[in-house]
Coordinates of C-alpha atoms in Angstrom, one line a residue:
Chain A
X1 CA 24.9 11.0 12.2
X2 CA 22.6 8.8 14.5
X3 CA 20.3 6.8 12.2
X4 CA 17.3 4.6 13.9
X5 CA 15.9 1.9 11.6
X6 CA 12.4 0.5 12.7
X7 CA 12.3 -3.2 12.2
X8 CA 9.7 -5.9 12.1
X9 CA 10.2 -9.5 11.8
X10 CA 7.5 -11.2 9.5
X11 CA 6.6 -14.5 7.6
X12 CA 8.8 -14.8 4.3
X13 CA 7.0 -13.9 1.1
X14 CA 7.4 -17.5 0.1
X15 CA 5.0 -18.7 3.0
X16 CA 2.0 -20.4 2.4
X17 CA -0.3 -19.0 5.0
X18 CA -2.9 -20.9 6.9
X19 CA -5.5 -19.6 9.3
X20 CA -5.2 -20.8 13.0
X21 CA -8.0 -22.6 14.8
X22 CA -9.1 -19.4 16.6
X23 CA -10.1 -18.0 13.1
X24 CA -8.5 -14.7 13.7
X25 CA -4.6 -15.4 13.3
X26 CA -2.4 -17.4 11.2
X27 CA -0.4 -20.7 11.9
X28 CA 3.2 -20.0 12.9
X29 CA 4.7 -23.1 13.6
X30 CA 5.8 -24.1 10.2
X31 CA 6.7 -20.4 8.9
X32 CA 10.0 -19.1 8.2
X33 CA 10.5 -15.5 9.7
X34 CA 12.6 -13.0 8.1
X35 CA 13.2 -9.3 8.2
X36 CA 10.4 -7.4 6.5
X37 CA 11.7 -6.9 2.9
X38 CA 11.0 -3.1 3.2
X39 CA 12.8 -2.9 6.4
X40 CA 15.8 -4.7 4.9
X41 CA 16.0 -1.9 2.3
X42 CA 15.9 0.6 5.5
X43 CA 19.0 -1.5 7.1
X44 CA 21.1 -1.2 3.9
X45 CA 20.2 2.6 3.3
X46 CA 21.0 3.3 6.9
X47 CA 24.5 1.5 6.7
X48 CA 25.4 3.2 3.5
X49 CA 24.5 6.6 5.2
X50 CA 26.8 5.5 8.2
X51 CA 29.5 4.6 5.7
X52 CA 29.2 8.0 3.9
X53 CA 28.7 10.4 7.1
X54 CA 29.8 8.3 10.2
X55 CA 27.8 7.9 13.1
X56 CA 25.8 4.7 14.2
X57 CA 22.9 2.8 13.1
X58 CA 20.4 1.2 15.8
X59 CA 17.7 -1.2 15.1
X60 CA 14.4 -0.7 17.0
X61 CA 11.8 -3.2 17.1
X62 CA 8.7 -4.2 19.2
X63 CA 8.4 -7.9 19.3
X64 CA 9.1 -11.3 20.8
X65 CA 12.3 -13.4 22.0
X66 CA 12.1 -14.5 18.3
X67 CA 12.6 -11.2 16.9
X68 CA 16.3 -11.4 18.4
X69 CA 16.9 -13.4 15.0
X70 CA 15.9 -10.4 12.8
X71 CA 17.9 -8.0 14.6
X72 CA 21.0 -10.1 14.7
X73 CA 20.8 -10.5 10.9
X74 CA 20.6 -6.6 10.9
X75 CA 23.6 -6.3 13.0
X76 CA 25.5 -8.9 10.9
X77 CA 24.7 -6.5 7.8
X78 CA 26.4 -3.7 9.6
X79 CA 24.1 -2.0 12.2
X80 CA 25.8 -1.0 15.6
X81 CA 23.2 -2.0 18.2
X82 CA 19.7 -3.2 18.7
X83 CA 16.9 -2.2 21.1
X84 CA 14.0 -4.7 21.3
X85 CA 10.7 -4.0 23.3
X86 CA 9.9 -7.5 24.3
X87 CA 6.6 -7.7 26.2
X88 CA 3.4 -10.1 25.7
X89 CA 1.3 -7.0 25.5
X90 CA 2.7 -6.0 22.2
X91 CA 1.0 -9.1 20.5
X92 CA -2.5 -7.3 21.2
X93 CA -1.5 -4.0 19.8
X94 CA -2.8 -2.2 16.7
X95 CA -0.5 0.0 14.6
X96 CA -1.0 3.1 16.9
X97 CA -0.1 1.1 19.9
X98 CA 2.9 -0.3 18.3
X99 CA 3.8 3.2 17.2
X100 CA 3.6 4.5 20.7
X101 CA 5.9 2.0 21.9
X102 CA 8.3 2.7 19.2
X103 CA 8.1 6.5 19.8
X104 CA 8.4 6.0 23.7
X105 CA 11.7 4.5 23.1
X106 CA 12.9 7.5 20.8
X107 CA 12.1 10.0 23.4
X108 CA 15.1 9.0 25.2
X109 CA 17.3 8.1 22.1
X110 CA 18.9 10.8 20.0
X111 CA 18.6 10.7 16.3
X112 CA 18.9 12.7 13.2
X113 CA 17.0 10.2 11.0
X114 CA 14.7 7.4 11.2
X115 CA 14.2 4.9 8.3
X116 CA 11.2 2.5 8.3
X117 CA 9.6 0.2 5.6
X118 CA 6.7 1.7 3.8
X119 CA 4.7 -1.3 5.1
X120 CA 5.0 -4.7 6.6
X121 CA 4.2 -7.5 4.2
X122 CA 2.2 -9.3 6.9
X123 CA -0.5 -6.9 7.8
X124 CA 0.2 -4.3 4.9
X125 CA -1.0 -1.6 7.3
X126 CA 1.3 1.3 5.7
X127 CA 0.7 3.0 9.2
X128 CA 3.5 2.5 12.0
X129 CA 6.3 4.2 10.4
X130 CA 4.2 7.4 9.8
X131 CA 2.5 7.1 13.2
X132 CA 6.1 7.1 14.6
X133 CA 6.9 10.5 13.0
X134 CA 3.9 12.0 14.4
X135 CA 4.4 11.1 17.7
X136 CA 7.9 12.0 17.9
X137 CA 7.0 15.3 15.7
X138 CA 9.2 15.1 12.8
X139 CA 8.3 15.5 9.2
X140 CA 7.9 12.0 7.1
X141 CA 8.4 11.3 3.5
X142 CA 7.2 8.0 2.3
X143 CA 7.9 5.5 -0.7
X144 CA 11.4 6.9 -1.1
X145 CA 13.6 5.3 -4.0
X146 CA 16.5 7.9 -3.5
X147 CA 17.8 10.3 -0.9
X148 CA 20.6 12.5 -0.3
X149 CA 21.8 14.0 3.0
X150 CA 23.8 17.4 3.0
X151 CA 24.2 20.2 5.5
X152 CA 21.5 18.9 7.6
X153 CA 18.8 18.5 5.4
X154 CA 17.7 15.5 3.1
X155 CA 16.4 15.3 -0.2
X156 CA 14.1 12.4 -1.3
X157 CA 12.6 11.0 -4.4
X158 CA 9.4 9.4 -3.5
X159 CA 7.2 7.3 -6.0
X160 CA 3.4 8.2 -6.9
X161 CA 1.3 6.9 -9.3
X162 CA 2.7 7.4 -12.8
X163 CA 6.0 9.1 -11.5
X164 CA 8.0 10.6 -8.9
X165 CA 8.0 13.6 -6.6
X166 CA 11.1 15.3 -4.9
X167 CA 10.8 16.8 -1.4
X168 CA 13.2 18.3 1.1
X169 CA 13.4 18.7 4.7
X170 CA 15.5 19.7 7.6
X171 CA 16.7 16.8 9.7
X172 CA 15.5 15.0 11.8
X173 CA 13.2 13.2 9.3
X174 CA 11.5 9.9 8.9
X175 CA 11.5 8.3 5.4
X176 CA 9.9 5.2 4.4
X177 CA 11.3 2.8 1.6
X178 CA 10.3 1.8 -1.6
X179 CA 11.6 -1.2 -3.8
X180 CA 14.4 0.4 -6.0
X181 CA 16.1 2.3 -2.9
X182 CA 19.0 -0.2 -2.8
X183 CA 20.0 -3.9 -3.4
X184 CA 20.3 -5.1 0.3
X185 CA 23.7 -6.8 1.1
X186 CA 24.0 -10.4 2.4
X187 CA 25.7 -10.6 5.9
X188 CA 29.3 -11.9 5.6
X189 CA 30.7 -14.3 7.7
X190 CA 32.9 -12.1 9.8
X191 CA 29.8 -9.6 9.9
X192 CA 27.7 -12.4 11.4
X193 CA 30.7 -13.2 14.0
X194 CA 30.9 -9.5 14.8
X195 CA 27.0 -9.4 15.3
X196 CA 27.4 -11.8 18.1
X197 CA 29.1 -9.4 20.2
X198 CA 27.1 -6.5 19.6
X199 CA 24.6 -5.2 22.0
X200 CA 20.5 -5.7 22.0
X201 CA 18.9 -3.8 24.7
X202 CA 16.1 -5.9 25.8
X203 CA 13.2 -3.8 27.5
X204 CA 9.6 -4.2 28.7
X205 CA 6.8 -1.7 28.2
X206 CA 7.2 -1.0 32.0
X207 CA 10.8 0.0 31.5
X208 CA 10.0 2.6 28.9
X209 CA 7.4 4.0 31.1
X210 CA 4.2 2.7 29.4
X211 CA 1.3 1.1 31.0
X212 CA 0.7 -2.2 28.9
X213 CA -3.0 -2.3 29.8
X214 CA -3.5 1.1 28.1
X215 CA -1.0 0.9 25.2
X216 CA -2.2 -2.8 24.3
X217 CA -5.7 -2.0 24.0
X218 CA -6.5 -1.6 20.3
X219 CA -9.0 0.6 18.6
X220 CA -9.5 -1.9 15.8
X221 CA -9.2 -5.7 16.1
X222 CA -9.6 -8.8 13.6
X223 CA -12.9 -10.6 14.0
X224 CA -12.4 -13.0 11.3
X225 CA -9.9 -14.1 8.5
X226 CA -10.7 -16.3 5.1
X227 CA -9.3 -17.0 2.2
X228 CA -10.3 -15.5 -1.2
X229 CA -13.2 -17.4 -2.9
X230 CA -11.7 -20.0 -4.9
X231 CA -11.8 -19.8 -8.7
X232 CA -14.3 -22.3 -10.1
X233 CA -12.9 -22.2 -13.7
X234 CA -9.3 -23.3 -14.2
X235 CA -11.0 -24.1 -17.7
X236 CA -8.4 -24.8 -20.2
X237 CA -9.4 -23.7 -23.7
X238 CA -9.1 -26.6 -26.0
X239 CA -8.7 -26.2 -29.9
X240 CA -6.7 -27.6 -32.9
X241 CA -4.8 -24.5 -33.7
X242 CA -3.4 -21.6 -31.6
X243 CA -6.0 -19.5 -33.8
X244 CA -8.9 -21.6 -32.8
X245 CA -7.9 -21.3 -29.1
X246 CA -7.5 -17.5 -29.3
X247 CA -10.9 -17.3 -30.7
X248 CA -12.6 -19.3 -28.2
X249 CA -11.0 -17.4 -25.6
X250 CA -12.3 -14.2 -26.8
X251 CA -15.8 -15.5 -27.3
X252 CA -15.8 -16.7 -23.8
X253 CA -14.4 -13.3 -22.6
X254 CA -17.1 -11.6 -24.5
X255 CA -20.1 -14.0 -24.1
X256 CA -19.6 -15.5 -20.7
X257 CA -17.5 -13.2 -18.7
X258 CA -18.4 -10.0 -20.5
X259 CA -15.1 -8.3 -19.9
X260 CA -14.3 -7.6 -23.5
Chain B
X1 CA -26.3 19.9 11.9
X2 CA -23.4 19.3 10.0
X3 CA -21.9 17.2 12.9
X4 CA -21.8 13.3 12.6
X5 CA -21.6 13.2 8.9
X6 CA -19.5 10.9 6.9
X7 CA -16.4 12.8 5.5
X8 CA -15.0 11.9 2.2
X9 CA -11.5 13.2 1.4
X10 CA -11.1 13.7 -2.4
X11 CA -7.8 13.7 -4.3
X12 CA -6.9 15.6 -7.4
X13 CA -3.6 16.0 -9.1
X14 CA -3.1 19.0 -11.6
X15 CA -6.8 19.5 -11.4
X16 CA -7.8 16.0 -12.4
X17 CA -9.7 13.9 -9.8
X18 CA -8.3 10.5 -9.2
X19 CA -10.7 7.6 -10.1
X20 CA -10.6 6.1 -6.5
X21 CA -12.1 9.6 -5.3
X22 CA -15.2 8.8 -7.1
X23 CA -15.3 5.1 -5.7
X24 CA -14.7 6.8 -2.1
X25 CA -17.7 9.2 -2.7
X26 CA -20.0 6.7 -3.9
X27 CA -19.1 4.3 -1.0
X28 CA -19.3 7.3 1.4
X29 CA -22.8 8.0 0.2
X30 CA -23.8 4.4 0.9
X31 CA -22.3 4.4 4.4
X32 CA -23.8 7.6 5.0
X33 CA -27.4 6.5 4.0
X34 CA -27.0 3.2 6.0
X35 CA -26.2 5.5 9.2
X36 CA -28.8 8.2 8.3
X37 CA -26.5 10.9 8.0
X38 CA -24.9 13.1 5.5
X39 CA -22.0 13.0 3.3
X40 CA -19.5 15.9 3.3
X41 CA -16.7 16.0 0.6
X42 CA -13.3 17.8 1.0
X43 CA -11.7 19.2 -1.8
X44 CA -8.0 20.2 -1.3
X45 CA -5.8 22.3 -3.3
X46 CA -8.3 23.4 -6.1
X47 CA -11.0 25.8 -6.4
X48 CA -14.8 26.0 -6.9
X49 CA -14.9 24.9 -10.6
X50 CA -13.2 21.7 -10.1
X51 CA -15.2 21.0 -6.9
X52 CA -18.3 21.2 -9.1
X53 CA -17.1 18.0 -11.0
X54 CA -17.8 15.8 -8.1
X55 CA -21.3 17.4 -7.4
X56 CA -23.2 14.5 -8.9
X57 CA -21.3 11.7 -6.8
X58 CA -23.4 11.9 -3.6
X59 CA -22.1 14.7 -1.3
X60 CA -24.6 16.8 0.4
X61 CA -21.8 19.5 1.0
X62 CA -18.6 20.1 -0.5
X63 CA -15.9 22.0 1.4
X64 CA -13.2 23.7 -0.6
X65 CA -9.9 24.3 0.9
X66 CA -8.1 26.1 -1.8
X67 CA -4.7 27.5 -0.9
X68 CA -1.4 27.7 -2.9
X69 CA 0.2 25.4 -0.3
X70 CA -2.2 22.7 -1.1
X71 CA -1.8 22.5 -5.0
X72 CA 0.7 19.7 -4.5
X73 CA 0.1 17.0 -2.2
X74 CA 2.4 17.8 1.2
X75 CA 1.9 15.5 4.0
X76 CA 2.4 18.2 6.6
X77 CA 0.2 20.8 5.1
X78 CA -2.7 18.3 4.1
X79 CA -2.7 16.7 7.5
X80 CA -2.8 20.1 9.4
X81 CA -5.8 21.4 7.2
X82 CA -7.8 18.0 7.2
X83 CA -7.2 17.5 11.0
X84 CA -8.5 21.0 11.4
X85 CA -11.7 20.1 9.4
X86 CA -12.1 17.0 11.2
X87 CA -12.3 18.8 14.7
X88 CA -14.6 21.1 13.4
X89 CA -16.9 18.7 11.4
X90 CA -16.7 15.9 14.1
X91 CA -17.3 13.1 11.3
X92 CA -18.6 9.6 12.3
X93 CA -16.5 8.0 9.7
X94 CA -13.9 9.4 7.1
X95 CA -13.3 7.6 3.9
X96 CA -10.6 8.1 1.5
X97 CA -9.1 6.4 -1.4
X98 CA -6.2 4.3 -0.7
X99 CA -3.8 5.6 -3.4
X100 CA -0.3 6.6 -2.5
X101 CA -1.4 10.1 -1.5
X102 CA -4.5 8.6 0.6
X103 CA -2.3 5.9 2.3
X104 CA 0.3 8.6 3.4
X105 CA -2.3 11.2 4.6
X106 CA -4.5 8.8 6.4
X107 CA -1.7 7.2 8.2
X108 CA -0.4 10.5 9.5
X109 CA -3.9 11.7 10.2
X110 CA -4.9 8.7 12.2
X111 CA -1.9 9.2 14.4
X112 CA -2.5 12.9 14.8
X113 CA -6.6 12.4 15.7
X114 CA -6.0 9.3 17.7
X115 CA -8.4 7.2 15.3
X116 CA -8.6 3.6 13.9
X117 CA -7.7 3.2 10.3
X118 CA -8.3 0.4 8.2
X119 CA -6.1 0.4 5.1
X120 CA -7.0 -1.0 1.6
X121 CA -10.8 -1.7 2.6
X122 CA -12.2 -3.9 -0.3
X123 CA -15.7 -4.3 1.5
X124 CA -17.8 -2.3 4.0
X125 CA -20.7 -3.3 5.9
X126 CA -23.1 -1.8 8.4
X127 CA -25.0 -3.4 10.6
X128 CA -27.1 -1.2 13.3
X129 CA -24.6 1.4 12.7
X130 CA -21.8 -0.7 13.5
X131 CA -19.1 -1.1 10.7
X132 CA -17.3 -4.1 9.8
X133 CA -14.8 -3.8 6.9
X134 CA -12.8 -6.4 4.9
X135 CA -9.2 -5.9 4.1
X136 CA -6.3 -8.0 2.6
X137 CA -3.5 -9.1 4.6
X138 CA -0.1 -10.9 3.8
X139 CA -0.3 -9.2 0.3
X140 CA -3.7 -10.5 -0.5
X141 CA -3.1 -14.3 0.7
X142 CA -5.7 -13.5 3.4
X143 CA -8.9 -11.3 3.6
X144 CA -9.4 -10.2 7.5
X145 CA -12.8 -8.6 8.9
X146 CA -11.9 -5.5 11.1
X147 CA -14.2 -3.8 13.7
X148 CA -13.6 -0.8 15.6
X149 CA -13.5 0.6 19.1
X150 CA -12.8 4.1 18.6
X151 CA -14.2 7.1 16.3
X152 CA -13.9 8.5 13.8
X153 CA -13.1 5.3 11.7
X154 CA -10.8 6.2 8.8
X155 CA -11.5 3.7 6.0
X156 CA -9.1 3.9 3.1
X157 CA -10.6 2.2 0.2
X158 CA -8.5 0.3 -2.1
X159 CA -8.7 1.4 -5.9
X160 CA -11.1 -0.5 -8.3
X161 CA -12.8 -2.4 -5.4
X162 CA -16.0 -0.5 -5.2
X163 CA -18.4 0.7 -7.7
X164 CA -19.2 4.5 -8.7
X165 CA -22.9 5.7 -8.4
X166 CA -24.1 9.0 -9.7
X167 CA -26.8 11.0 -7.8
X168 CA -29.4 13.5 -9.1
X169 CA -28.7 16.2 -6.6
X170 CA -25.5 18.2 -6.6
X171 CA -23.8 19.1 -3.3
X172 CA -23.5 22.6 -1.9
X173 CA -20.0 24.1 -2.2
X174 CA -18.6 26.0 0.6
X175 CA -15.2 28.0 0.5
X176 CA -13.3 27.2 3.7
X177 CA -10.8 29.9 5.4
X178 CA -7.7 27.6 5.3
X179 CA -5.0 27.7 8.0
X180 CA -2.1 25.6 6.7
X181 CA -0.1 25.7 10.2
X182 CA 3.3 24.5 10.9
X183 CA 5.1 22.8 7.8
X184 CA 8.4 21.4 7.3
X185 CA 8.6 20.0 3.9
X186 CA 9.6 21.7 0.8
X187 CA 8.5 20.5 -2.6
X188 CA 11.0 20.5 -5.2
X189 CA 9.7 18.8 -8.2
X190 CA 7.2 16.4 -9.9
X191 CA 8.0 14.1 -12.8
X192 CA 4.9 12.3 -14.3
X193 CA 4.5 9.9 -17.4
X194 CA 0.9 11.2 -17.9
X195 CA 0.4 8.8 -20.9
X196 CA 0.6 5.8 -18.7
X197 CA -2.5 4.1 -17.2
X198 CA -1.8 3.3 -13.3
X199 CA -1.7 -0.3 -12.7
X200 CA -3.8 0.0 -9.4
X201 CA -6.6 1.7 -11.3
X202 CA -6.5 -0.3 -14.6
X203 CA -9.6 -2.1 -15.6
X204 CA -7.4 -4.4 -17.8
X205 CA -3.9 -5.6 -17.1
X206 CA -1.9 -7.6 -19.4
X207 CA 1.1 -8.9 -17.6
X208 CA 4.3 -10.5 -18.7
X209 CA 6.7 -12.8 -16.8
X210 CA 10.0 -14.9 -17.5
X211 CA 8.4 -16.4 -20.4
X212 CA 8.7 -13.0 -22.3
X213 CA 12.6 -14.1 -22.6
X214 CA 13.6 -10.4 -22.8
X215 CA 12.5 -6.8 -22.7
X216 CA 10.7 -6.8 -25.8
X217 CA 7.2 -6.7 -24.4
X218 CA 5.8 -5.4 -27.7
X219 CA 3.0 -8.3 -28.2
X220 CA 1.8 -7.6 -24.5
X221 CA 2.0 -3.8 -25.0
X222 CA -0.3 -4.0 -28.1
X223 CA -3.0 -6.1 -26.4
X224 CA -3.0 -3.8 -23.3
X225 CA -3.5 -0.7 -25.7
X226 CA -6.3 -2.3 -27.6
X227 CA -7.9 -3.0 -24.3
X228 CA -7.3 0.3 -22.9
X229 CA -5.4 -1.1 -20.1
X230 CA -1.8 -1.3 -18.5
X231 CA 1.3 -3.4 -18.8
X232 CA 2.1 -5.4 -15.5
X233 CA 5.3 -7.7 -14.9
X234 CA 6.1 -10.5 -12.7
X235 CA 9.0 -9.8 -10.3
X236 CA 11.5 -11.9 -12.2
X237 CA 10.9 -9.9 -15.4
X238 CA 11.5 -6.9 -13.2
X239 CA 14.7 -8.3 -11.7
X240 CA 15.9 -9.1 -15.1
X241 CA 15.6 -5.4 -16.0
X242 CA 13.1 -5.9 -18.7
X243 CA 10.4 -3.7 -17.1
X244 CA 10.5 -0.7 -14.5
X245 CA 9.8 -1.3 -10.9
X246 CA 6.5 0.3 -10.9
X247 CA 5.2 -2.4 -13.3
X248 CA 5.7 -5.0 -10.8
X249 CA 2.7 -7.0 -9.4
X250 CA 2.8 -9.1 -6.5
X251 CA 3.4 -9.1 -2.7
X252 CA 6.5 -7.0 -2.9
X253 CA 4.9 -4.8 -5.8
X254 CA 1.5 -3.8 -6.3
X255 CA -1.6 -5.6 -5.3
X256 CA -4.2 -5.1 -8.3
X257 CA -7.7 -5.8 -8.9
X258 CA -8.8 -5.4 -12.5
X259 CA -11.7 -6.4 -14.2
X260 CA -9.6 -8.8 -16.5
X261 CA -6.0 -9.9 -15.7
X262 CA -4.1 -11.6 -18.5
X263 CA -0.9 -13.3 -17.2
X264 CA 1.4 -14.3 -20.1
X265 CA 4.4 -16.5 -19.6
X266 CA 4.1 -16.0 -15.7
X267 CA 4.1 -19.2 -14.0
X268 CA 2.5 -18.0 -10.9
X269 CA 4.8 -17.7 -7.9
X270 CA 3.0 -17.4 -4.7
X271 CA 3.9 -13.8 -4.2
X272 CA 2.7 -13.1 -7.7
X273 CA -0.5 -15.0 -7.1
X274 CA -1.3 -13.0 -3.8
X275 CA -0.9 -9.6 -5.9
X276 CA -3.2 -10.5 -8.4
X277 CA -5.8 -13.0 -7.0
X278 CA -8.5 -10.5 -6.6
X279 CA -8.9 -9.7 -10.2
X280 CA -12.4 -10.3 -11.3
X281 CA -11.4 -12.5 -14.3
X282 CA -8.0 -14.0 -14.8
X283 CA -6.5 -15.5 -18.1
X284 CA -3.2 -17.3 -18.2
X285 CA -1.3 -18.1 -21.4
X286 CA 1.9 -20.4 -20.7
X287 CA 3.6 -23.2 -22.5
X288 CA 3.8 -25.1 -19.2
X289 CA 0.6 -26.9 -18.7
X290 CA 1.9 -27.6 -15.1
X291 CA 2.2 -23.8 -14.3
X292 CA 0.6 -22.9 -10.9
X293 CA -1.0 -19.9 -12.5
X294 CA -3.7 -22.1 -14.4
X295 CA -4.9 -23.0 -11.0
X296 CA -5.8 -19.4 -10.3
X297 CA -7.0 -18.6 -13.8
X298 CA -10.7 -18.6 -15.0
X299 CA -9.5 -19.5 -18.6
X300 CA -6.2 -20.9 -19.8
X301 CA -4.5 -21.2 -22.9
X302 CA -1.6 -23.7 -23.1
X303 CA 0.7 -22.4 -26.0
X304 CA 3.5 -20.1 -27.0
X305 CA 2.7 -16.6 -25.7
X306 CA 4.3 -14.9 -28.8
X307 CA 2.0 -17.0 -31.0
X308 CA -1.3 -16.8 -28.9
X309 CA -1.3 -13.1 -27.6
X310 CA -1.3 -11.4 -31.3
X311 CA -3.9 -13.9 -32.1
X312 CA -6.0 -12.8 -29.3
X313 CA -5.5 -9.1 -30.3
X314 CA -6.7 -10.2 -33.9
X315 CA -9.9 -11.7 -32.3
X316 CA -10.6 -8.6 -30.1
X317 CA -10.2 -6.4 -33.1
X318 CA -12.9 -8.4 -34.8
X319 CA -15.3 -8.0 -32.0
X320 CA -14.6 -4.4 -31.8
X321 CA -15.2 -3.8 -35.5

C-alpha cells in the first residue's frame, strides 16, 4: 500500500506569536518549528497502516530548507522517504496554490491513500488537504478518528458536532486527521540514525512543471495582522467569604456585563 | 436578474437548521444590502416545509435542492450540487457557516470552482463593493485582515460571531431539479448525542482544568445546565481522560466565542488562552492568584472552585427566581 502524508512545518503551539515589522507576517527568528500536530497524527497512522498492510510511506511537503528538519523527524518515526518542493515562490502561495503544487507532484507519484492534517495550526485554513483531493480527483473524508482498510476500500469514522459519522469509499482516498486518531510515537535513537540515510527528493516548481509566476499568485492575501483587544478588566472580586465573592460576581455579571 | 447575488448555503441536520445558518443568512443579507444586490439561499436535502423556516432571515429567493442523496451531508454530492448552482447563479459572494460541514464543503467547493476562501470569518466589512474580512490565525493568537483578488469570494462564518436579524418579507421558494453527479462516498451510519449543547455554538461555556483533580465534573455540569450552556475542558483534563476529546478548548481543540466563559481550575496555558480569548466575558476561578488565566479574565475569584462554583450557582438561582 503506497501512502502519501502531506506535511507542513509550523510554529509549535507553545510559541508566543509576535507580529513582524511589515505588519502582515509573524516574527520567526525565536520560534521553534515542529511538524503540524495534526500532520503528526497523519504520519503515525500511515506508519501503522504500513506495518499492517506493507508498502511505503512518503512524506510530501512544500516549504523551505528548514522544512527538511520536519521531514527528517517523520522519517525517524518510520516513514520511508520524503519529497520537498523547495521554492521561494511558495511563500506567496495561498491554500489553493499550495494544493496545486502538492497535486502536481502526485500526478507522477502512485498512491493508494493520502493522509493530511485537518488543518495546520498556523493559518488554520482547513483547506489544503481537501483541495489536493479535488485536484487529484479522489474522494476525501475529513476529521477522522478511526479508519479501517480492507479489500481495497476504507471505512472512516469522522467527528461532527455532537457525534460521529461513518463513511466508506474505494481507494484511492484522501482523509484528514482529528485528535483521538492515535498517539504519535517518539522517534527512537535507531530511528533517528536510519532517517539520516533515507532519501529526501528536493524539487523546484520548474522541476514539477509549474510556472512559479502563475502558481504563486494568490487570490487572497493578508493586509494586516493584529492582536485581540486586551481585556481591561482583570478585576479580582474581593470579599470576606466565598459566599460574598460569589454574590459579588453574579451581581457584576448581571448588572455590569449583563450576561446572566 | 438573479445573477450577481450573494449566495448563502444553509445547513440542516435531521430537519433542524444549525444556528450558524441564521447567522450566515443575516450576514449575507447585510453584505447584499451593502453591495446593492439580492440574497439567494440554498437549502439542501430537505423540502419546502423546512425551507419556509428560514423565510424570515433575509433571503429574497430560497432554492430548494431536495433529493434522497442529500439527506445526510456527503462531501461529494453536496459539492457537485452546490457547484452546479454556483455556475447557474454566478454569485458575487458565497456565505456559509464554518461548522464541520461548512468547512468541509467550502474547502472542496473552493478548489472545484477556483475561488478564494476565507475560513472562520469573525468580521466582514464592505467598502465601495470591496470586501475585507477578519479571521483568526495561530489558533486565535492573531487576527488577520484578508482581501481578495478573485470571485466569488467564499466566506465561511465562525459560529457565534455574527448577530441574527429577522426581516419582514419572506423569501420566495424555488424547487430545483437536482443532478447529484458522480459520487464515491458511501454513508454507513451516524451517531449523535442530541442532548448536548455544541461547544462552538454555546452562549455559555463552563470549563474545567487540572484543578478539577478528577473526572467528577458535577459542580461544573450543574452550573452549565443552570445557564443553558456547555461544558468545556482544558487539554490536561482531556489528556487525563477526565473529559472526552470533543470538550477540549484550545489551539489543538475547539476555538470558542461564547458570551460568557467561566474557567474553573484552569491555569491558562497559551494554547488554551488562544482557544477562548474571543469570548465576550471571561470569568476565572482558581486557587492560584498567579495563574495566567486571571490576566485574560474580566472577573476573577481566587478560591477553591469546589466551594466557589456551587455558590455561584446558588446566586444565579436567586436571580432567576
